[in-house]
Amino acid sequence: MTAPRVVLGVSGGIAAYKACELLRRLTESGHQVTVVPTAAALHFVGEATWAALSGRPAATETWESVHEVPHVRIGQNADLVVVAPATADLMAKAAHGLADDLLTNTLLTARCPVVFAPAMHTEMWEHPATQENVATLRRRGAIVLDPAEGRLTGKDTGKGRLPEPSEIFEACRRVLARGDLAQDLAGRHVVVSAGGTREPLDPVRFLGNRSSGKQGYALAATAAARGARVTLLSANAELPDPAGVEVVRVSTALQLRDAALKAVVDADVVVMAAAVADFRPAEYVTGKIKKVDGVDPAPVALVRNPDILAEISAHRARPGQLVVGFAAETDDVLANGRAKLARKGCDLLVVNEVGDSKAFGLDTNAAVVLAADGAEVHIPDGPKENLADAVWDQVAARLR
């Protein structure tokens, strides 16, 4: 089997040094990588470094090996082009079809999936010109990952940091795995909730559940790899941020509700995969509840939390918005799932059996996707990424 051919474009930003780690991951996983750095990028990382890490000469000049027509052939022969870091200047050229160096020529001739991993100062990312260029690239089918938040050049912090190379690699791997189907969510905004809410009882105790957030994070990552703009509402999940995903952190059910109602306003799809506590303590004790020898603790009074999934389903924020729920069941899985689908009013309900050695905290999952139109799709046990893609397949078909 031929190794996937990847073009790693590197534009001139300080984050260019991080592309070395991305290159290492690509080559060590068996990809054939051609590095195409811009002239500015070579001020940060030299040509010899790219050649040594890739095991191939770096392609730097349009006028080298002219008989091989590199400005056309490199893009034509690629299975994937990823630009990391992608500066505001590089994306502006790509959006407007400019081709003044080998990398921009490669982008114009590529007929494979293209992934941009932006990195720049916050003001540059938020500038209307950059946002319009990003929207143009996404509309044409390119996958533009949202930058991460954190430390930038110097003392500055904010949104604009290059996503971690490990997460960019995962996004690229997912894109390559899907091939021509990679961009079927392009131009869509999806909101995904993940993890498990925690309802505080006192400063050190809470009511919670065993959800790790792995399934929700898989849904967010696969949606980003399929071209969507993704907002991930993360409830107490201790997982790395998926590349290109906006992460909003919450803890309680009430916080999740507030974040969800804000995020879904312009969403095409809402997937509520988080395990939301049905109840919360009626009273929060400000000091740690003490154990008294010989005295039983007072009963904990509970009150209901809002039903976020039912609320979002009943009051769609925009026409045509698709809502997907998750149901974790321990018995009568399908019967309970069908009843829950009717009760919640969502379009799809992903029903899975949970319990010891099932679903929670594992890397695998099995489920049945029930649809309001009566369809029923069984997804066999396998990596949670596979289940996520199967869910998005059902969503994408209904969006079309």
Coordinates of C-alpha atoms in Angstrom, one line a residue:
M1 CA 0.0 0.0 0.0
T2 CA 1.4 3.4 -1.0
A3 CA 2.2 5.7 1.9
P4 CA -0.1 8.8 2.0
R5 CA 1.5 11.8 0.4
V6 CA 1.3 14.8 2.6
V7 CA 2.5 18.3 1.8
L8 CA 3.4 20.3 4.9
G9 CA 3.4 24.0 4.1
V10 CA 5.1 26.2 6.7
S11 CA 4.5 30.0 6.6
G12 CA 6.6 32.6 8.3
G13 CA 5.5 32.8 12.0
I14 CA 7.3 32.1 15.2
A15 CA 5.2 28.9 15.6
A16 CA 7.1 27.4 12.7
Y17 CA 9.3 25.6 15.1
K18 CA 6.3 23.6 16.3
A19 CA 5.8 22.3 12.8
C20 CA 8.9 20.2 13.3
E21 CA 7.0 18.1 15.9
L22 CA 4.1 17.8 13.5
L23 CA 6.5 16.6 10.7
R24 CA 8.0 14.0 13.1
R25 CA 4.6 12.6 13.9
L26 CA 3.6 12.4 10.2
T27 CA 6.8 10.7 9.1
E28 CA 6.9 8.3 12.0
S29 CA 3.4 7.2 11.3
G30 CA 4.4 6.2 7.7
H31 CA 3.4 9.3 5.7
Q32 CA 5.5 10.5 2.8
V33 CA 6.0 14.2 3.6
T34 CA 7.2 17.0 1.4
V35 CA 7.9 20.2 3.3
V36 CA 7.2 23.5 1.4
P37 CA 8.3 26.4 3.6
T38 CA 7.9 30.0 2.5
A39 CA 11.0 32.3 2.4
A40 CA 9.8 33.9 5.6
A41 CA 9.5 30.5 7.3
L42 CA 13.2 29.7 6.6
H43 CA 14.1 32.6 8.8
F44 CA 12.7 30.6 11.7
V45 CA 13.6 27.0 10.8
G46 CA 16.3 26.3 8.2
E47 CA 16.0 24.1 5.1
A48 CA 18.4 21.5 6.5
T49 CA 16.1 20.9 9.5
W50 CA 13.2 20.2 7.3
A51 CA 15.2 17.8 5.0
A52 CA 16.6 15.9 8.0
L53 CA 13.3 15.4 9.7
S54 CA 11.4 14.5 6.5
G55 CA 14.1 12.4 4.8
R56 CA 13.4 14.4 1.7
P57 CA 14.7 17.7 0.3
A58 CA 12.5 20.6 1.3
A59 CA 10.8 22.3 -1.7
T60 CA 11.6 25.9 -1.5
E61 CA 11.9 27.4 -5.0
T62 CA 9.5 27.5 -7.9
W63 CA 12.5 27.7 -10.3
E64 CA 14.3 24.5 -9.0
S65 CA 13.9 21.3 -11.0
V66 CA 11.9 23.2 -13.6
H67 CA 11.5 20.2 -15.9
E68 CA 9.5 18.5 -13.1
V69 CA 7.1 21.5 -12.9
P70 CA 7.1 21.6 -9.1
H71 CA 4.6 24.4 -8.8
V72 CA 2.0 22.1 -10.3
R73 CA 3.1 18.6 -9.5
I74 CA 3.5 18.9 -5.7
G75 CA -0.1 19.9 -5.3
Q76 CA -1.4 17.6 -7.9
N77 CA 0.2 14.5 -6.4
A78 CA -0.7 15.2 -2.8
D79 CA -3.3 13.3 -0.7
L80 CA -3.4 16.1 1.9
V81 CA -2.0 19.6 2.2
V82 CA -1.6 21.0 5.7
V83 CA -0.3 24.5 6.4
A84 CA 1.0 24.9 9.9
P85 CA 1.4 27.6 11.0
A86 CA -0.8 29.4 8.6
T87 CA -0.3 33.2 9.0
A88 CA -2.8 35.9 8.2
D89 CA -0.8 36.8 5.1
L90 CA -0.7 33.2 3.8
M91 CA -4.5 32.7 4.3
A92 CA -5.2 36.1 2.6
K93 CA -3.2 34.9 -0.5
A94 CA -4.9 31.6 -0.5
A95 CA -8.3 33.1 -0.2
H96 CA -7.7 35.5 -3.1
G97 CA -5.9 33.0 -5.4
L98 CA -2.5 34.6 -5.3
A99 CA 0.4 32.5 -6.3
D100 CA 3.7 34.3 -5.8
D101 CA 5.8 31.4 -4.3
L102 CA 5.9 27.6 -4.3
L103 CA 3.5 27.1 -1.4
T104 CA 0.7 29.3 -2.8
N105 CA 1.1 27.7 -6.2
T106 CA 0.8 24.3 -4.5
L107 CA -2.4 25.4 -2.8
L108 CA -3.9 26.5 -6.1
T109 CA -3.2 23.2 -7.8
A110 CA -4.1 20.8 -4.9
R111 CA -7.3 18.8 -5.5
C112 CA -7.0 17.0 -2.2
P113 CA -8.2 18.1 1.3
V114 CA -6.5 21.2 2.6
V115 CA -6.1 21.9 6.3
F116 CA -5.0 25.3 7.6
A117 CA -3.7 25.6 11.2
P118 CA -3.7 29.4 11.9
A119 CA -1.2 31.1 14.3
M120 CA -1.0 34.8 14.8
H121 CA -1.7 37.5 17.3
T122 CA -5.3 37.8 18.6
E123 CA -5.9 41.2 16.9
M124 CA -4.8 39.8 13.5
W125 CA -7.1 36.7 13.9
E126 CA -10.1 38.8 15.0
H127 CA -9.6 41.4 12.2
P128 CA -12.5 41.5 9.8
A129 CA -10.2 40.9 6.8
T130 CA -8.9 37.7 8.3
Q131 CA -12.3 36.5 9.3
E132 CA -13.6 37.1 5.8
N133 CA -10.6 35.2 4.3
V134 CA -11.2 32.3 6.7
A135 CA -14.9 32.2 5.8
T136 CA -14.0 32.2 2.1
L137 CA -11.6 29.3 2.5
R138 CA -14.1 27.3 4.5
R139 CA -16.9 28.0 2.0
R140 CA -14.6 26.6 -0.7
G141 CA -14.2 23.4 1.3
A142 CA -10.8 24.0 3.1
I143 CA -10.6 23.0 6.7
V144 CA -9.5 26.0 8.8
L145 CA -8.9 25.0 12.4
D146 CA -9.6 27.6 15.0
P147 CA -6.4 28.7 16.8
A148 CA -6.0 27.8 20.4
E149 CA -5.9 30.3 23.3
G150 CA -2.8 30.8 25.4
R151 CA 0.7 32.4 25.4
L152 CA 1.6 34.2 22.2
T153 CA 4.8 36.0 21.3
G154 CA 6.4 38.0 24.1
K155 CA 4.1 38.6 27.0
D156 CA 0.9 38.6 25.0
T157 CA -1.8 35.9 25.6
G158 CA -5.1 35.3 23.8
K159 CA -6.6 33.5 20.9
G160 CA -4.2 32.9 18.1
R161 CA -1.8 30.2 19.4
L162 CA -1.1 27.3 17.1
P163 CA -3.0 24.2 18.2
E164 CA -0.8 21.5 19.7
P165 CA 1.1 19.5 17.0
S166 CA -0.4 16.2 18.4
E167 CA -3.9 17.6 17.9
I168 CA -3.1 18.9 14.4
F169 CA -1.8 15.5 13.5
E170 CA -5.0 13.8 14.8
A171 CA -7.0 16.2 12.6
C172 CA -4.9 15.3 9.6
R173 CA -5.2 11.6 10.3
R174 CA -9.0 11.9 10.4
V175 CA -9.1 13.9 7.2
L176 CA -6.9 11.3 5.4
A177 CA -9.0 8.5 6.7
R178 CA -12.2 9.9 5.2
G179 CA -10.7 10.9 1.9
D180 CA -13.2 12.7 -0.4
L181 CA -15.9 12.7 2.3
A182 CA -13.8 14.8 4.6
Q183 CA -15.6 18.1 4.1
D184 CA -19.3 17.2 4.2
L185 CA -19.8 19.5 7.2
A186 CA -17.9 22.4 5.7
G187 CA -19.7 25.7 6.4
R188 CA -21.7 24.3 9.3
H189 CA -21.5 25.4 12.9
V190 CA -22.0 22.5 15.3
V191 CA -22.2 22.6 19.1
V192 CA -21.2 19.5 21.1
S193 CA -21.4 19.0 24.9
A194 CA -19.1 16.5 26.6
G195 CA -18.2 15.2 30.0
G196 CA -20.2 15.1 33.1
T197 CA -21.7 17.9 35.2
R198 CA -20.9 18.1 38.9
E199 CA -23.3 19.5 41.5
P200 CA -21.6 20.9 44.6
L201 CA -22.7 19.8 48.0
D202 CA -20.1 21.6 50.0
P203 CA -16.6 23.0 49.1
V204 CA -15.1 19.5 48.8
R205 CA -17.9 17.2 47.7
F206 CA -20.2 17.0 44.7
L207 CA -22.8 14.8 43.0
G208 CA -21.4 13.6 39.7
N209 CA -21.1 10.8 37.3
R210 CA -18.5 8.6 35.6
S211 CA -18.5 10.3 32.2
S212 CA -15.0 10.9 30.9
G213 CA -16.0 13.1 28.0
K214 CA -14.2 10.9 25.5
Q215 CA -17.2 10.3 23.3
G216 CA -18.1 14.0 23.1
Y217 CA -14.5 15.0 22.4
A218 CA -14.5 12.4 19.6
L219 CA -17.6 14.0 18.2
A220 CA -16.0 17.4 18.3
A221 CA -12.7 16.3 16.7
T222 CA -14.4 14.3 13.9
A223 CA -16.7 17.2 13.1
A224 CA -13.7 19.6 12.8
A225 CA -12.0 17.1 10.5
R226 CA -15.1 17.1 8.4
G227 CA -15.0 20.8 8.0
A228 CA -17.3 22.1 10.6
R229 CA -16.8 25.1 12.9
V230 CA -17.1 23.4 16.3
T231 CA -18.0 24.8 19.8
L232 CA -17.3 22.2 22.5
L233 CA -19.0 22.7 25.9
S234 CA -16.7 20.7 28.2
A235 CA -18.0 19.7 31.6
N236 CA -15.1 18.6 33.8
A237 CA -13.4 16.6 31.1
E238 CA -9.6 16.2 31.6
L239 CA -8.7 15.7 27.9
P240 CA -6.6 17.8 25.5
D241 CA -8.4 20.3 23.4
P242 CA -9.1 19.0 19.9
A243 CA -7.3 21.0 17.3
G244 CA -9.5 23.8 15.8
V245 CA -12.3 23.5 18.3
E246 CA -13.5 26.3 20.5
V247 CA -13.7 24.9 24.0
V248 CA -16.1 26.5 26.6
R249 CA -15.6 25.0 30.1
V250 CA -18.5 24.5 32.5
S251 CA -19.0 22.5 35.7
T252 CA -22.7 22.4 36.7
A253 CA -25.9 21.7 34.8
L254 CA -27.0 25.3 35.2
Q255 CA -23.7 26.5 33.8
L256 CA -24.0 24.1 30.9
R257 CA -27.5 25.3 30.2
D258 CA -26.4 28.9 30.1
A259 CA -23.5 28.1 27.8
A260 CA -25.6 25.9 25.5
L261 CA -28.4 28.5 25.1
K262 CA -25.7 31.0 24.1
A263 CA -23.8 28.8 21.7
V264 CA -26.8 27.3 19.8
V265 CA -28.1 30.6 18.6
D266 CA -26.3 30.3 15.2
A267 CA -25.7 26.5 15.2
D268 CA -26.8 24.2 12.4
V269 CA -26.4 21.1 14.7
V270 CA -26.5 20.6 18.4
V271 CA -25.2 17.4 19.9
M272 CA -25.8 17.0 23.6
A273 CA -23.4 14.2 24.5
A274 CA -22.6 15.3 28.1
A275 CA -24.0 13.4 31.0
V276 CA -26.1 16.0 32.8
A277 CA -27.0 15.5 36.4
D278 CA -30.8 15.1 36.8
F279 CA -30.7 16.5 40.3
R280 CA -28.6 18.9 42.4
P281 CA -28.5 19.5 46.2
A282 CA -31.3 21.9 47.3
E283 CA -28.8 23.6 49.5
Y284 CA -25.1 24.3 49.2
V285 CA -23.2 24.1 52.5
T286 CA -20.5 26.8 52.6
G287 CA -18.3 24.9 55.0
K288 CA -17.2 21.3 54.8
I289 CA -19.9 19.0 56.3
K290 CA -18.3 17.4 59.4
K291 CA -18.6 13.8 60.4
V292 CA -19.9 13.5 64.0
D293 CA -19.2 10.2 65.8
G294 CA -22.4 8.3 66.6
V295 CA -24.6 10.7 64.6
D296 CA -26.0 9.8 61.2
P297 CA -25.7 12.5 58.6
A298 CA -28.7 14.6 57.7
P299 CA -30.5 13.5 54.5
V300 CA -29.5 15.5 51.4
A301 CA -32.5 17.1 49.8
L302 CA -32.4 17.3 46.0
V303 CA -34.1 19.5 43.4
R304 CA -34.4 18.8 39.6
N305 CA -32.0 20.3 37.1
P306 CA -33.4 21.8 33.9
D307 CA -33.8 19.4 31.0
I308 CA -31.4 21.1 28.6
L309 CA -31.9 18.7 25.7
A310 CA -35.8 19.0 25.8
E311 CA -35.6 22.8 26.1
I312 CA -33.3 23.1 23.0
S313 CA -35.4 20.7 21.0
A314 CA -38.6 22.5 21.9
H315 CA -37.3 26.0 21.1
R316 CA -35.0 25.7 18.1
A317 CA -32.8 28.7 17.8
R318 CA -33.1 28.7 14.0
P319 CA -35.2 27.0 11.3
G320 CA -33.8 23.6 10.3
Q321 CA -31.6 23.2 13.3
L322 CA -30.8 19.5 14.0
V323 CA -30.7 18.3 17.6
V324 CA -29.0 15.1 18.7
G325 CA -29.3 13.7 22.2
F326 CA -27.5 10.9 24.0
A327 CA -29.1 8.3 26.3
A328 CA -27.1 6.1 28.7
E329 CA -29.3 3.1 29.8
T330 CA -28.6 0.1 32.0
D331 CA -31.7 -2.0 31.0
D332 CA -34.4 -2.2 28.4
V333 CA -32.1 0.0 26.3
L334 CA -34.1 0.3 23.1
A335 CA -37.5 0.6 24.8
N336 CA -36.2 3.3 27.2
G337 CA -34.4 5.0 24.3
R338 CA -37.5 5.2 22.1
A339 CA -39.5 6.6 25.0
K340 CA -36.8 9.2 25.7
L341 CA -36.6 10.2 22.0
A342 CA -40.4 11.0 22.0
R343 CA -40.1 12.8 25.4
K344 CA -37.1 14.9 24.5
G345 CA -38.3 15.9 21.0
C346 CA -34.9 15.7 19.4
D347 CA -34.2 14.5 15.8
L348 CA -31.7 11.8 16.7
L349 CA -31.0 9.9 19.9
V350 CA -27.8 7.9 20.4
V351 CA -28.6 5.2 22.8
N352 CA -25.9 3.1 24.5
E353 CA -25.8 0.6 27.3
V354 CA -23.6 1.7 30.2
G355 CA -22.3 -0.1 33.3
D356 CA -19.3 -2.0 34.4
S357 CA -16.8 -2.2 31.5
K358 CA -19.2 -0.5 29.2
A359 CA -18.9 3.0 27.7
F360 CA -17.8 5.2 30.5
G361 CA -14.1 5.9 30.6
L362 CA -13.3 3.5 27.8
D363 CA -11.9 4.2 24.3
T364 CA -14.7 2.1 22.6
N365 CA -18.4 2.3 22.4
A366 CA -21.4 0.7 20.8
A367 CA -24.8 2.4 20.2
V368 CA -28.1 2.5 18.4
V369 CA -29.0 5.8 16.7
L370 CA -32.8 6.2 16.8
A371 CA -34.4 8.9 14.6
A372 CA -37.7 10.7 15.0
D373 CA -38.5 9.6 11.4
G374 CA -38.4 6.0 12.6
A375 CA -34.9 5.0 11.3
E376 CA -32.7 2.9 13.5
V377 CA -29.0 2.4 12.9
H378 CA -26.9 -0.1 14.9
I379 CA -23.3 0.8 15.4
P380 CA -21.1 -2.1 16.5
D381 CA -18.5 -1.8 19.3
G382 CA -15.4 0.0 18.2
P383 CA -13.4 3.1 18.7
K384 CA -15.4 6.1 19.9
E385 CA -14.1 7.9 16.8
N386 CA -16.0 5.4 14.6
L387 CA -19.2 6.0 16.5
A388 CA -18.7 9.7 16.2
D389 CA -18.3 9.4 12.4
A390 CA -21.4 7.2 12.2
V391 CA -23.4 9.9 14.0
W392 CA -22.1 12.6 11.7
D393 CA -23.0 10.4 8.7
Q394 CA -26.6 10.4 9.9
V395 CA -26.5 14.2 10.6
A396 CA -24.9 15.0 7.2
A397 CA -27.5 13.0 5.3
R398 CA -30.3 15.0 7.0
L399 CA -28.6 18.3 6.5
R400 CA -28.5 17.6 2.7

